[in-house]
Coordinates of C-alpha atoms in Angstrom, one line a residue:
X471 CA -224.5 -27.3 -167.6
X472 CA -226.5 -26.7 -170.8
X473 CA -228.1 -29.8 -172.3
X474 CA -230.7 -31.2 -174.8
X475 CA -233.2 -33.7 -173.4
X476 CA -235.7 -35.9 -175.3
X477 CA -237.7 -39.1 -174.7
X478 CA -236.9 -42.0 -176.9
X479 CA -239.3 -44.6 -178.4
X480 CA -238.5 -47.0 -175.5
X481 CA -239.8 -44.4 -173.1
X482 CA -236.4 -43.6 -171.6
X483 CA -235.3 -40.0 -171.2
X484 CA -231.9 -39.1 -172.7
X485 CA -230.0 -36.0 -171.7
X486 CA -227.1 -34.9 -173.8
X487 CA -224.7 -32.3 -172.3
X488 CA -223.5 -29.5 -174.6
X489 CA -219.8 -29.8 -173.9
X490 CA -218.4 -28.9 -177.4
X491 CA -218.3 -25.8 -179.4
X492 CA -220.1 -27.7 -182.2
X493 CA -222.7 -30.4 -181.5
X494 CA -224.1 -32.4 -184.5
X495 CA -227.7 -33.6 -184.5
X496 CA -229.0 -36.2 -187.0
X497 CA -229.9 -39.8 -187.7
X498 CA -226.2 -40.8 -188.3
X499 CA -224.6 -42.7 -185.5
X500 CA -221.6 -40.4 -186.0
X501 CA -223.6 -37.4 -184.6
X502 CA -223.2 -36.4 -181.0
X503 CA -227.0 -36.5 -180.7
X504 CA -228.5 -39.4 -182.7
X505 CA -232.2 -39.3 -183.5
X506 CA -233.6 -42.6 -184.9
X507 CA -236.3 -41.0 -187.1
X508 CA -237.0 -41.5 -190.8
X509 CA -237.7 -37.7 -191.2
X510 CA -234.3 -36.7 -189.8
X511 CA -231.4 -36.3 -192.1
X512 CA -228.0 -38.0 -191.3
X513 CA -226.7 -34.6 -190.2
X514 CA -229.8 -32.5 -189.8
X515 CA -228.6 -29.6 -187.7
X516 CA -225.7 -28.2 -185.7
X517 CA -225.7 -26.5 -182.3
X518 CA -222.9 -24.0 -182.0
X519 CA -221.9 -22.9 -178.4
X520 CA -220.6 -19.3 -178.3
X521 CA -219.8 -17.4 -175.1
X522 CA -223.2 -16.8 -173.5
X523 CA -225.2 -18.1 -176.5
X524 CA -226.3 -21.3 -178.2
X525 CA -227.1 -21.2 -181.9
X526 CA -229.1 -24.0 -183.6
X527 CA -228.8 -24.1 -187.4
X528 CA -230.0 -26.6 -190.0
X529 CA -227.4 -28.0 -192.4
X530 CA -229.6 -27.5 -195.5
X531 CA -232.7 -25.6 -196.7
X532 CA -234.4 -29.0 -196.9
X533 CA -233.8 -29.8 -193.3
X534 CA -235.8 -27.3 -191.2
X535 CA -236.7 -27.6 -187.5
X536 CA -239.6 -26.2 -185.5
X537 CA -239.6 -24.0 -182.3
X538 CA -242.9 -23.0 -180.8
X539 CA -244.7 -24.1 -184.0
X540 CA -242.5 -21.9 -186.2
X541 CA -240.5 -23.4 -189.1
X542 CA -236.9 -22.2 -188.8
X543 CA -233.5 -22.8 -190.2
X544 CA -231.6 -20.8 -187.5
X545 CA -232.4 -19.9 -183.9
X546 CA -230.5 -18.7 -180.8
X547 CA -231.9 -21.0 -178.2
X548 CA -233.3 -19.8 -174.8
X549 CA -233.7 -21.9 -171.7
X550 CA -236.9 -24.0 -172.0
X551 CA -237.2 -23.9 -175.8
X552 CA -238.8 -27.0 -177.2
X553 CA -237.4 -28.0 -180.6
X554 CA -239.0 -30.5 -183.0
X555 CA -236.8 -32.2 -185.5
X556 CA -238.8 -34.8 -187.5
X557 CA -241.1 -36.4 -185.0
X558 CA -238.7 -35.9 -182.1
X559 CA -239.1 -33.2 -179.5
X560 CA -236.0 -31.8 -177.7
X561 CA -236.0 -29.6 -174.7
X562 CA -233.2 -27.1 -174.3
X563 CA -231.9 -26.2 -170.8
X564 CA -229.1 -23.9 -169.9
X565 CA -228.7 -25.6 -166.4
X566 CA -229.1 -29.0 -164.8
X567 CA -232.2 -28.6 -162.7
X568 CA -232.6 -31.4 -160.1
X569 CA -235.3 -33.9 -160.9
X570 CA -235.1 -35.7 -157.6
X571 CA -236.9 -35.1 -154.3
X572 CA -235.8 -31.8 -152.7
X573 CA -234.3 -33.4 -149.6
X574 CA -232.0 -35.5 -151.8
X575 CA -231.1 -32.5 -153.9
X576 CA -230.4 -30.4 -150.8
X577 CA -228.2 -33.1 -149.4
X578 CA -226.3 -33.2 -152.7
X579 CA -225.9 -29.4 -152.6
X580 CA -224.5 -29.6 -149.1
X581 CA -222.0 -32.4 -150.0
X582 CA -220.9 -30.5 -153.1
X583 CA -220.5 -27.3 -151.2
X584 CA -218.4 -28.9 -148.5
X585 CA -216.2 -30.5 -151.2
X586 CA -215.7 -27.3 -153.0
X587 CA -215.2 -25.3 -149.8
X588 CA -212.5 -27.8 -148.8
X589 CA -210.8 -27.5 -152.2
X590 CA -210.8 -23.7 -151.9
X591 CA -209.6 -23.8 -148.3
X592 CA -206.7 -26.0 -149.5
X593 CA -205.9 -23.5 -152.2
X594 CA -205.7 -20.8 -149.5
X595 CA -203.0 -22.7 -147.7
X596 CA -200.8 -22.8 -150.9
X597 CA -198.7 -19.9 -152.0
X598 CA -200.5 -18.0 -154.7
X599 CA -201.5 -14.5 -155.9
X600 CA -204.6 -12.8 -154.6
X601 CA -206.2 -12.4 -158.0
X602 CA -205.9 -16.1 -158.9
X603 CA -207.4 -17.2 -155.6
X604 CA -210.4 -14.8 -156.0
X605 CA -210.9 -16.1 -159.5
X606 CA -211.0 -19.7 -158.1
X607 CA -213.5 -18.7 -155.5
X608 CA -216.0 -17.3 -158.0
X609 CA -215.4 -20.3 -160.4
X610 CA -216.3 -22.6 -157.5
X611 CA -219.4 -20.6 -156.6
X612 CA -220.6 -20.4 -160.3
X613 CA -220.2 -24.2 -160.7
X614 CA -222.0 -25.0 -157.5
X615 CA -225.0 -22.7 -158.0
X616 CA -225.4 -23.5 -161.7
X617 CA -225.3 -19.7 -162.4
X618 CA -224.2 -18.5 -165.9
X619 CA -221.9 -15.9 -164.4
X620 CA -220.5 -14.7 -161.1
X621 CA -219.0 -11.5 -159.8
X622 CA -217.0 -10.4 -156.7
X623 CA -217.8 -6.8 -155.9
X624 CA -215.8 -4.8 -153.4
X625 CA -217.3 -1.7 -151.8
X626 CA -215.9 1.2 -149.8
X627 CA -219.4 2.4 -148.7
X628 CA -219.9 5.0 -151.3
X629 CA -219.1 3.1 -154.5
X630 CA -218.3 -0.4 -155.6
X631 CA -215.7 -2.0 -157.8
X632 CA -216.0 -5.2 -159.8
X633 CA -212.9 -7.2 -158.7
X634 CA -213.7 -10.5 -160.4
X635 CA -216.2 -11.4 -163.2
X636 CA -216.3 -15.1 -164.4
X637 CA -218.6 -17.3 -166.5
X638 CA -219.6 -20.9 -166.4
X639 CA -216.6 -21.8 -168.7
X640 CA -214.2 -20.4 -166.0
X641 CA -213.4 -17.5 -168.3
X642 CA -213.4 -13.7 -167.6
X643 CA -216.6 -11.9 -168.5
X644 CA -216.3 -9.1 -171.0
X645 CA -217.5 -5.7 -170.0
X646 CA -218.9 -6.9 -166.6
X647 CA -220.2 -3.5 -165.5
X648 CA -223.0 -3.7 -168.0
X649 CA -224.1 -7.1 -166.7
X650 CA -224.8 -6.1 -163.1
X651 CA -227.8 -4.3 -161.7
X652 CA -226.8 -1.3 -159.6
X653 CA -230.2 -1.5 -157.8
X654 CA -229.8 -5.1 -156.7
X655 CA -226.3 -4.4 -155.5
X656 CA -227.4 -1.3 -153.6
X657 CA -230.3 -3.3 -152.0
X658 CA -227.9 -6.0 -150.7
X659 CA -225.2 -3.4 -149.6
X660 CA -227.9 -1.4 -147.8
X661 CA -229.6 -4.3 -146.1
X662 CA -226.4 -6.3 -145.4
X663 CA -228.5 -9.4 -145.9
X664 CA -228.2 -12.2 -148.4
X665 CA -231.0 -12.2 -151.0
X666 CA -232.5 -14.3 -153.8
X667 CA -234.3 -12.5 -156.5
X668 CA -236.1 -15.3 -158.3
X669 CA -237.5 -13.3 -161.2
X670 CA -235.9 -9.8 -161.2
X671 CA -237.6 -8.6 -164.3
X672 CA -241.0 -9.1 -162.7
X673 CA -240.1 -8.3 -159.1
X674 CA -242.1 -5.4 -157.8
X675 CA -239.0 -3.9 -156.0
X676 CA -237.2 -3.5 -159.3
X677 CA -240.0 -2.5 -161.6
X678 CA -238.5 0.9 -162.1
X679 CA -234.9 -0.3 -162.2
X680 CA -233.5 0.6 -165.6
X681 CA -230.6 -1.9 -165.2
X682 CA -233.0 -4.8 -164.5
X683 CA -235.2 -3.8 -167.4
X684 CA -232.4 -3.4 -169.9
X685 CA -230.7 -6.7 -168.8
X686 CA -234.0 -8.6 -168.6
X687 CA -232.6 -10.3 -165.5
X688 CA -234.1 -13.5 -164.2
X689 CA -232.5 -15.3 -161.3
X690 CA -230.0 -13.4 -159.1
X691 CA -228.5 -14.3 -155.8
X692 CA -226.3 -12.1 -153.7
X693 CA -224.5 -12.5 -150.3
X694 CA -222.6 -9.7 -148.5
X695 CA -219.0 -10.0 -147.6
X696 CA -218.9 -9.2 -143.8
X697 CA -215.7 -9.4 -141.7
X698 CA -216.1 -8.6 -138.0
X699 CA -219.1 -6.4 -138.9
X700 CA -217.3 -4.5 -141.7
X701 CA -219.0 -4.7 -145.1
X702 CA -216.3 -5.4 -147.7
X703 CA -218.6 -6.0 -150.7
X704 CA -220.6 -8.9 -152.0
X705 CA -220.7 -12.0 -154.2
X706 CA -223.3 -11.8 -157.1
X707 CA -224.3 -14.7 -159.2
X708 CA -227.0 -14.7 -161.9
X709 CA -228.7 -16.4 -164.8
X710 CA -230.5 -14.4 -167.5
X711 CA -232.5 -17.3 -168.9
X712 CA -234.0 -19.2 -166.0
X713 CA -236.4 -17.9 -163.3
X714 CA -236.6 -19.5 -159.8
X715 CA -233.2 -21.1 -160.4
X716 CA -231.7 -20.6 -156.9
X717 CA -232.8 -22.2 -153.6
X718 CA -232.4 -21.3 -150.0
X719 CA -230.0 -24.2 -149.7
X720 CA -227.8 -22.6 -152.3
X721 CA -228.1 -19.2 -150.6
X722 CA -226.8 -20.8 -147.4
X723 CA -223.9 -22.2 -149.4
X724 CA -223.2 -18.8 -150.9
X725 CA -223.2 -17.3 -147.4
X726 CA -220.5 -19.8 -146.3
X727 CA -218.3 -19.0 -149.3
X728 CA -218.9 -15.2 -148.8
X729 CA -217.8 -15.6 -145.1
X730 CA -214.7 -17.4 -146.2
X731 CA -214.0 -14.8 -148.9
X732 CA -214.5 -11.9 -146.5
X733 CA -212.0 -13.3 -144.1
X734 CA -209.5 -14.0 -146.8
X735 CA -209.9 -10.5 -148.4
X736 CA -209.7 -8.8 -145.0
X737 CA -206.5 -10.8 -144.1
X738 CA -205.0 -9.9 -147.4
X739 CA -205.9 -6.2 -146.8
X740 CA -204.3 -6.4 -143.3
X741 CA -201.2 -8.1 -144.8
X742 CA -200.9 -5.4 -147.5
X743 CA -201.4 -2.7 -144.9
X744 CA -198.6 -4.2 -142.7
X745 CA -196.4 -4.3 -145.7
X746 CA -197.1 -0.7 -146.5
X747 CA -196.5 0.3 -142.9
X748 CA -193.2 -1.6 -142.9
X749 CA -192.2 0.0 -146.1
X750 CA -193.3 3.4 -144.8
X751 CA -191.3 2.9 -141.6
X752 CA -188.3 2.0 -143.6
X753 CA -188.8 5.1 -145.7
X754 CA -189.2 7.3 -142.7
X755 CA -186.2 5.8 -141.0
X756 CA -184.2 6.5 -144.2
X757 CA -185.4 10.1 -144.1
X758 CA -184.3 10.5 -140.5
X759 CA -181.1 8.6 -140.8
X760 CA -177.7 10.3 -140.6
X761 CA -175.4 7.5 -141.6
X762 CA -175.9 4.9 -138.8
X763 CA -177.6 7.5 -136.5
X764 CA -181.4 7.6 -136.2
X765 CA -183.0 10.9 -135.2
X766 CA -184.9 13.9 -136.5
X767 CA -185.5 16.2 -133.5
X768 CA -184.2 19.8 -133.9
X769 CA -181.3 19.1 -131.4
X770 CA -180.0 16.2 -133.5
X771 CA -180.4 18.2 -136.7
X772 CA -178.1 20.8 -135.3
X773 CA -175.6 18.0 -134.4
X774 CA -175.7 16.7 -138.0
X775 CA -175.1 20.2 -139.4
X776 CA -172.0 20.6 -137.1
X777 CA -170.7 17.1 -138.1
X778 CA -171.0 17.9 -141.8
X779 CA -169.1 21.2 -141.3
X780 CA -166.2 19.7 -139.3
X781 CA -165.8 16.4 -141.2
X782 CA -163.8 17.8 -144.1
X783 CA -161.3 19.4 -141.8
X784 CA -158.6 18.0 -139.5
X785 CA -159.5 20.0 -136.4
X786 CA -159.8 18.2 -133.1
X787 CA -163.4 17.6 -131.9
X788 CA -164.7 17.0 -128.4
X789 CA -168.0 15.2 -128.2
X790 CA -169.8 15.4 -124.9
X791 CA -173.0 13.8 -123.7
X792 CA -174.4 11.3 -121.2
X793 CA -173.5 7.6 -121.2
X794 CA -175.3 5.8 -124.0
X795 CA -176.1 8.9 -126.2
X796 CA -174.1 7.6 -129.2
X797 CA -170.8 9.5 -129.0
X798 CA -168.9 6.8 -130.8
X799 CA -171.4 6.8 -133.6
X800 CA -170.9 10.5 -134.1
X801 CA -167.1 10.0 -134.1
X802 CA -167.6 7.3 -136.8
X803 CA -169.6 9.7 -138.9
X804 CA -167.0 12.4 -138.6
X805 CA -164.4 9.9 -139.8
X806 CA -166.6 8.4 -142.5
X807 CA -167.4 11.8 -144.0
X808 CA -163.8 13.0 -143.9
X809 CA -161.0 12.6 -146.4
X810 CA -159.5 10.1 -144.0
X811 CA -162.5 7.7 -144.4
X812 CA -160.3 5.1 -146.2
X813 CA -157.8 5.1 -143.3
X814 CA -158.1 3.3 -140.0
X815 CA -160.5 4.3 -137.2
X816 CA -158.9 3.4 -133.9
X817 CA -160.9 3.5 -130.7
X818 CA -159.3 3.9 -127.3
X819 CA -161.4 3.6 -124.1
X820 CA -159.3 5.6 -121.7
X821 CA -161.2 4.4 -118.7
X822 CA -161.0 0.7 -119.5
X823 CA -157.2 0.3 -119.8
X824 CA -155.2 -0.2 -116.6
X825 CA -153.1 2.9 -115.7
X826 CA -149.8 1.0 -115.8
X827 CA -150.5 -0.1 -119.4
X828 CA -152.2 2.9 -120.9
X829 CA -149.0 4.6 -122.0
X830 CA -147.8 1.5 -123.8
X831 CA -151.2 1.1 -125.4
X832 CA -151.3 4.6 -126.7
X833 CA -147.6 5.2 -127.7
X834 CA -146.2 1.7 -128.0
X835 CA -143.0 0.2 -126.6
X836 CA -139.7 -1.3 -127.6
X837 CA -138.4 -4.7 -126.6
X838 CA -137.1 -4.9 -123.0
X839 CA -138.7 -1.5 -122.0
X840 CA -140.4 -3.3 -119.1
X841 CA -141.0 -6.8 -117.8
X842 CA -143.0 -8.6 -120.4
X843 CA -142.0 -6.4 -123.3
X844 CA -140.7 -9.2 -125.4
X845 CA -140.9 -7.4 -128.8
X846 CA -141.3 -4.0 -130.3
X847 CA -144.9 -2.9 -130.4
X848 CA -146.5 0.2 -132.0
X849 CA -149.2 2.0 -130.1
X850 CA -152.7 3.1 -131.1
X851 CA -151.5 6.5 -132.5
X852 CA -149.1 4.8 -134.9
X853 CA -151.7 2.2 -135.8
X854 CA -154.1 5.0 -136.8
X855 CA -151.6 6.7 -139.1
X856 CA -153.6 8.3 -142.0
X857 CA -156.8 7.9 -140.1
X858 CA -158.6 8.9 -136.9
X859 CA -158.1 8.1 -133.2
X860 CA -161.2 8.2 -131.1
X861 CA -160.4 8.8 -127.4
X862 CA -163.5 7.7 -125.5
X863 CA -163.9 8.7 -121.9
X864 CA -161.0 11.2 -122.2
X865 CA -161.9 12.5 -118.7
X866 CA -160.6 9.2 -117.2
X867 CA -157.0 9.8 -118.6
X868 CA -154.5 10.1 -115.7
X869 CA -152.8 13.5 -115.3
X870 CA -149.3 12.1 -116.2
X871 CA -150.6 10.8 -119.5
X872 CA -152.4 14.1 -120.2
X873 CA -149.1 15.8 -120.6
X874 CA -147.9 13.3 -123.2
X875 CA -151.2 13.5 -125.1
X876 CA -150.8 17.2 -125.2
X877 CA -147.4 16.8 -126.8
X878 CA -148.9 14.5 -129.5
X879 CA -151.6 17.1 -130.2
X880 CA -149.0 19.9 -130.5
X881 CA -146.2 18.1 -132.3
X882 CA -148.0 15.2 -134.1
X883 CA -145.2 12.9 -132.8
X884 CA -145.2 9.9 -130.4
X885 CA -142.3 8.4 -128.5
X886 CA -142.6 4.7 -127.6
X887 CA -141.9 3.5 -124.1
X888 CA -138.2 2.7 -123.7
X889 CA -137.2 4.7 -126.8
X890 CA -135.8 8.2 -127.2
X891 CA -136.5 8.7 -130.9
X892 CA -139.9 10.2 -131.8
X893 CA -142.1 9.0 -134.7
X894 CA -144.3 11.4 -136.7
X895 CA -147.9 10.4 -137.0
X896 CA -150.6 11.7 -139.4
X897 CA -153.8 11.4 -137.3
X898 CA -156.9 13.2 -136.4
X899 CA -158.1 13.2 -132.8
X900 CA -161.7 13.0 -131.8
X901 CA -162.4 12.8 -128.1
X902 CA -165.5 12.1 -126.1
X903 CA -166.6 12.4 -122.4
X904 CA -169.6 12.1 -120.2
X905 CA -168.0 14.4 -117.7
X906 CA -168.1 18.2 -117.4
X907 CA -164.5 18.8 -118.4
X908 CA -164.7 22.5 -117.5
X909 CA -165.6 21.5 -114.0
X910 CA -162.8 18.9 -114.0
X911 CA -160.4 21.6 -114.9
X912 CA -161.6 23.8 -112.1
X913 CA -161.2 21.0 -109.6
X914 CA -157.6 20.2 -110.8
X915 CA -158.4 16.8 -112.3
X916 CA -157.9 17.8 -115.9
X917 CA -155.2 19.9 -117.5
X918 CA -156.6 23.2 -118.8
X919 CA -154.1 23.4 -121.7
X920 CA -155.2 19.9 -122.9
X921 CA -158.9 20.9 -122.5
X922 CA -158.4 23.8 -124.9
X923 CA -156.4 21.7 -127.3
X924 CA -159.2 19.1 -127.4
X925 CA -162.1 21.5 -127.4
X926 CA -161.4 23.2 -130.7
X927 CA -164.9 22.1 -131.9
X928 CA -167.4 21.0 -129.4
X929 CA -170.4 18.8 -130.2
X930 CA -173.0 18.3 -127.4
X931 CA -175.2 15.3 -127.8
X932 CA -178.7 15.7 -126.2
X933 CA -179.9 12.9 -123.8
X934 CA -182.7 10.7 -125.2
X935 CA -185.3 12.2 -122.9
X936 CA -184.9 15.5 -124.7
X937 CA -185.2 14.1 -128.2
X938 CA -189.0 13.8 -128.4
X939 CA -190.3 11.3 -131.0
X940 CA -186.8 10.1 -131.7
X941 CA -187.4 7.6 -128.9
X942 CA -190.1 5.9 -130.9
X943 CA -188.1 6.0 -134.2
X944 CA -185.1 4.4 -132.5
X945 CA -187.3 1.8 -130.6
X946 CA -188.9 0.7 -133.9
X947 CA -185.5 0.6 -135.6
X948 CA -184.2 -1.6 -132.8
X949 CA -187.3 -3.8 -133.0
X950 CA -186.7 -4.5 -136.6
X951 CA -183.0 -5.2 -136.1
X952 CA -183.4 -7.5 -133.1
X953 CA -186.6 -9.2 -134.3
X954 CA -184.6 -10.6 -137.3
X955 CA -181.8 -11.6 -135.0
X956 CA -184.1 -13.4 -132.5
X957 CA -186.3 -14.8 -135.3
X958 CA -189.4 -13.1 -134.0
X959 CA -192.2 -12.6 -136.5
X960 CA -193.1 -9.1 -135.6
X961 CA -193.9 -5.9 -137.6
X962 CA -191.9 -3.0 -136.1
X963 CA -194.4 -0.4 -137.5
X964 CA -197.3 -1.8 -135.4
X965 CA -195.5 -3.8 -132.6
X966 CA -195.8 -1.1 -129.9
X967 CA -199.3 -0.7 -128.5
X968 CA -200.5 2.6 -127.0
X969 CA -199.3 1.7 -123.5
X970 CA -195.8 0.9 -124.8
X971 CA -195.7 4.2 -126.7
X972 CA -196.7 6.2 -123.6
X973 CA -194.2 4.4 -121.5
X974 CA -191.4 5.0 -124.0
X975 CA -192.2 8.7 -124.2
X976 CA -192.5 9.2 -120.4
X977 CA -189.5 7.3 -119.2
X978 CA -186.4 9.4 -118.3
X979 CA -183.8 7.1 -119.9
X980 CA -180.9 7.7 -117.6
X981 CA -178.9 5.1 -119.7
X982 CA -180.1 6.7 -123.0
X983 CA -180.0 4.6 -126.2
X984 CA -178.0 1.8 -124.6
X985 CA -180.7 1.4 -122.0
X986 CA -183.4 1.5 -124.6
X987 CA -181.6 -1.2 -126.6
X988 CA -181.5 -3.5 -123.5
X989 CA -185.3 -3.0 -122.8
X990 CA -186.2 -3.7 -126.4
X991 CA -184.1 -6.9 -126.4
X992 CA -185.7 -8.1 -123.2
X993 CA -189.2 -7.4 -124.5
X994 CA -188.6 -9.4 -127.7
X995 CA -187.1 -12.3 -125.8
X996 CA -189.7 -12.6 -123.0
X997 CA -193.0 -11.4 -124.7
X998 CA -195.6 -13.4 -126.6
X999 CA -197.7 -12.3 -129.5
X1000 CA -197.2 -9.7 -132.2
X1001 CA -197.4 -6.6 -130.0
X1002 CA -195.5 -5.3 -127.0
X1003 CA -197.0 -3.5 -124.1
X1004 CA -195.5 -1.3 -121.3
X1005 CA -195.4 -4.4 -119.1
X1006 CA -193.2 -6.2 -121.8
X1007 CA -190.8 -3.2 -121.8
X1008 CA -190.5 -3.4 -118.0
X1009 CA -189.9 0.3 -117.4
X1010 CA -190.0 1.4 -113.8
X1011 CA -192.1 4.5 -114.2
X1012 CA -192.7 6.7 -111.2
X1013 CA -196.4 6.9 -110.2
X1014 CA -196.3 10.7 -110.6
X1015 CA -196.0 10.5 -114.4
X1016 CA -199.1 8.3 -114.8
X1017 CA -201.8 11.0 -115.2
X1018 CA -205.4 9.9 -115.6
X1019 CA -205.8 11.5 -119.0
X1020 CA -204.4 9.6 -121.9
X1021 CA -201.7 11.0 -124.2
X1022 CA -203.1 11.7 -127.6
X1023 CA -201.4 12.8 -130.9
X1024 CA -200.8 16.5 -131.2
X1025 CA -203.3 16.8 -134.1
X1026 CA -206.0 15.2 -132.0
X1027 CA -205.2 17.4 -129.0
X1028 CA -205.3 20.5 -131.2
X1029 CA -208.7 19.5 -132.7
X1030 CA -210.1 18.9 -129.2
X1031 CA -208.9 22.3 -127.9
X1032 CA -210.4 24.0 -131.0
X1033 CA -213.7 22.3 -130.5
X1034 CA -213.9 23.3 -126.9
X1035 CA -212.9 26.9 -127.7
X1036 CA -215.5 27.3 -130.4
X1037 CA -218.1 26.0 -127.9
X1038 CA -216.9 28.5 -125.3
X1039 CA -217.2 31.5 -127.8
X1040 CA -220.7 30.2 -128.9
X1041 CA -221.8 30.2 -125.3
X1042 CA -220.5 33.8 -124.8
X1043 CA -222.5 34.9 -127.8
X1044 CA -225.6 33.1 -126.7
X1045 CA -225.4 30.6 -129.5
X1046 CA -225.2 33.3 -132.3
X1047 CA -223.3 31.5 -135.0
X1048 CA -222.8 34.5 -137.3
X1049 CA -221.3 36.6 -134.4
X1050 CA -219.1 33.7 -133.3
X1051 CA -217.7 33.3 -136.8
X1052 CA -217.0 37.1 -137.0
X1053 CA -215.3 37.0 -133.6
X1054 CA -213.1 34.0 -134.5
X1055 CA -212.3 35.4 -138.0
X1056 CA -213.7 32.4 -139.9
X1057 CA -216.3 31.7 -142.5
X1058 CA -219.8 31.1 -140.9
X1059 CA -219.8 27.7 -142.7
X1060 CA -217.0 26.6 -140.4
X1061 CA -219.2 27.1 -137.4
X1062 CA -222.1 25.3 -139.1
X1063 CA -219.9 22.3 -139.8
X1064 CA -218.6 22.4 -136.2
X1065 CA -222.2 22.3 -134.9
X1066 CA -223.1 19.4 -137.3
X1067 CA -220.1 17.4 -136.0
X1068 CA -221.1 18.2 -132.4
X1069 CA -224.7 17.1 -133.1
X1070 CA -223.4 13.8 -134.7
X1071 CA -221.1 13.0 -131.8
X1072 CA -223.8 13.5 -129.2
X1073 CA -226.7 11.7 -131.0
X1074 CA -227.5 8.3 -129.5
X1075 CA -226.1 5.3 -131.2
X1076 CA -228.5 3.4 -133.4
X1077 CA -229.2 -0.2 -132.7
X1078 CA -228.5 -2.5 -135.7

């Protein structure tokens, strides 16, 4: 902290801190700095503290002061100036330099550093915005090192950005880019080592540095921000009025704060990246979502187109596909996109109802029609009046009931069990099966006339193993859904490691989406940690589909093939780059760039 220091007549040294915007100096006891001297006026001078400057002015032409033997009435003070007012000499300092033995000062620095680091670490545990925490970090560093200003500089390797700029008064620094030396920053970024520049203006390394010359820099201290070997930027503190201000003890303290800041910034970057990935996944899922169905492969796109075409009509639809492919979801979409969407959607599983009850379930019954019929009861068809009936597993329907269902489709009337009067129904029929109904007809297990009535519009759902990357899209969607349900803190966008991705893509999925759902649930319940592996998914992959070479993204495989092909043509042409470019129909510069990449990939790694 800036202060004025003088030795009184009793031999004791008095130090007055400059804490106010205006400090009065005179012989009056009302002054902030009282000088008991007959030649000093009651209020002889004022010291005005402005941002980055201290201006000493006399209160009258008759009350001058002397600096360096010169008689003055106004002077912008610099560190180390000796001012004489009357017979009293005052020494102006911009910082509190230690006047105790170095070991004691070092111990005090260490204690203060631990205290401030503890305070900052406590702040990190509290909710807060990134900008506020970074400001607090630089404020702590500036206060601890007695610098006049401090900067947090972030780098991407080719350029840097000043993220935080603060002064000793815990205020933002105006126009910070003009207060930093590019050459000093470049030196620290290049070396990746903390540095003290005790007198930058006279340092031989920076004699030709225009930024150092223009700024007349004195003491500068920098420490790189390193997180797991990655350079994120640096912390830069400086003082333009005092040389040799910083010590090795303070540099060590700055390194500790830089390490803390690097981890904090890196974690914040990772968190933001995870948030972006989650948002990106949600956006991608929205793009590939068709109602409640997830998928974007060409086969599913064709299914969506067909659903949109048939939804606005009342024609009967037959959905076929393996178990677990989502036939009911497609039926729901047909209903939801139709004019009947406000009406009921009634599902009938033809294979789950006992044969002696299925007729009553479908068509209803009257009181006394059979033992246990204690009241009139409408069936599923009447309950779906104005809406849609979804007949799941229609291939399981007994032959006797197939005749009655055919009548419903033809006449749009149902007759309850035990009743002779028919009832008209306004319904749409959507049926689904995992059987080959054409084969069932040929084998006499399904009526041909009913088959043709049902199969007005056919929609064939592809099995999951034929849907390519849809497996991953659906798996990540299910991860997000079940992670919330099971209270697992997991990011669906990054939860699957490479082994899990390979396993998902290679498994045959005989149970399709229903089986995938079960494996995802199991992995979430039994696994530990934020990522899932192939072992967590517990997929029984045949050894034959575990090739030695790893599966790579298509773009990477294409690039690898292109590189090998160019090398092959180069070899055929004896290394002639121009002829190779002509044969391949590319610009010769493409071949030169290829060779440069090859050279870089085969050059030995440099030791740090």
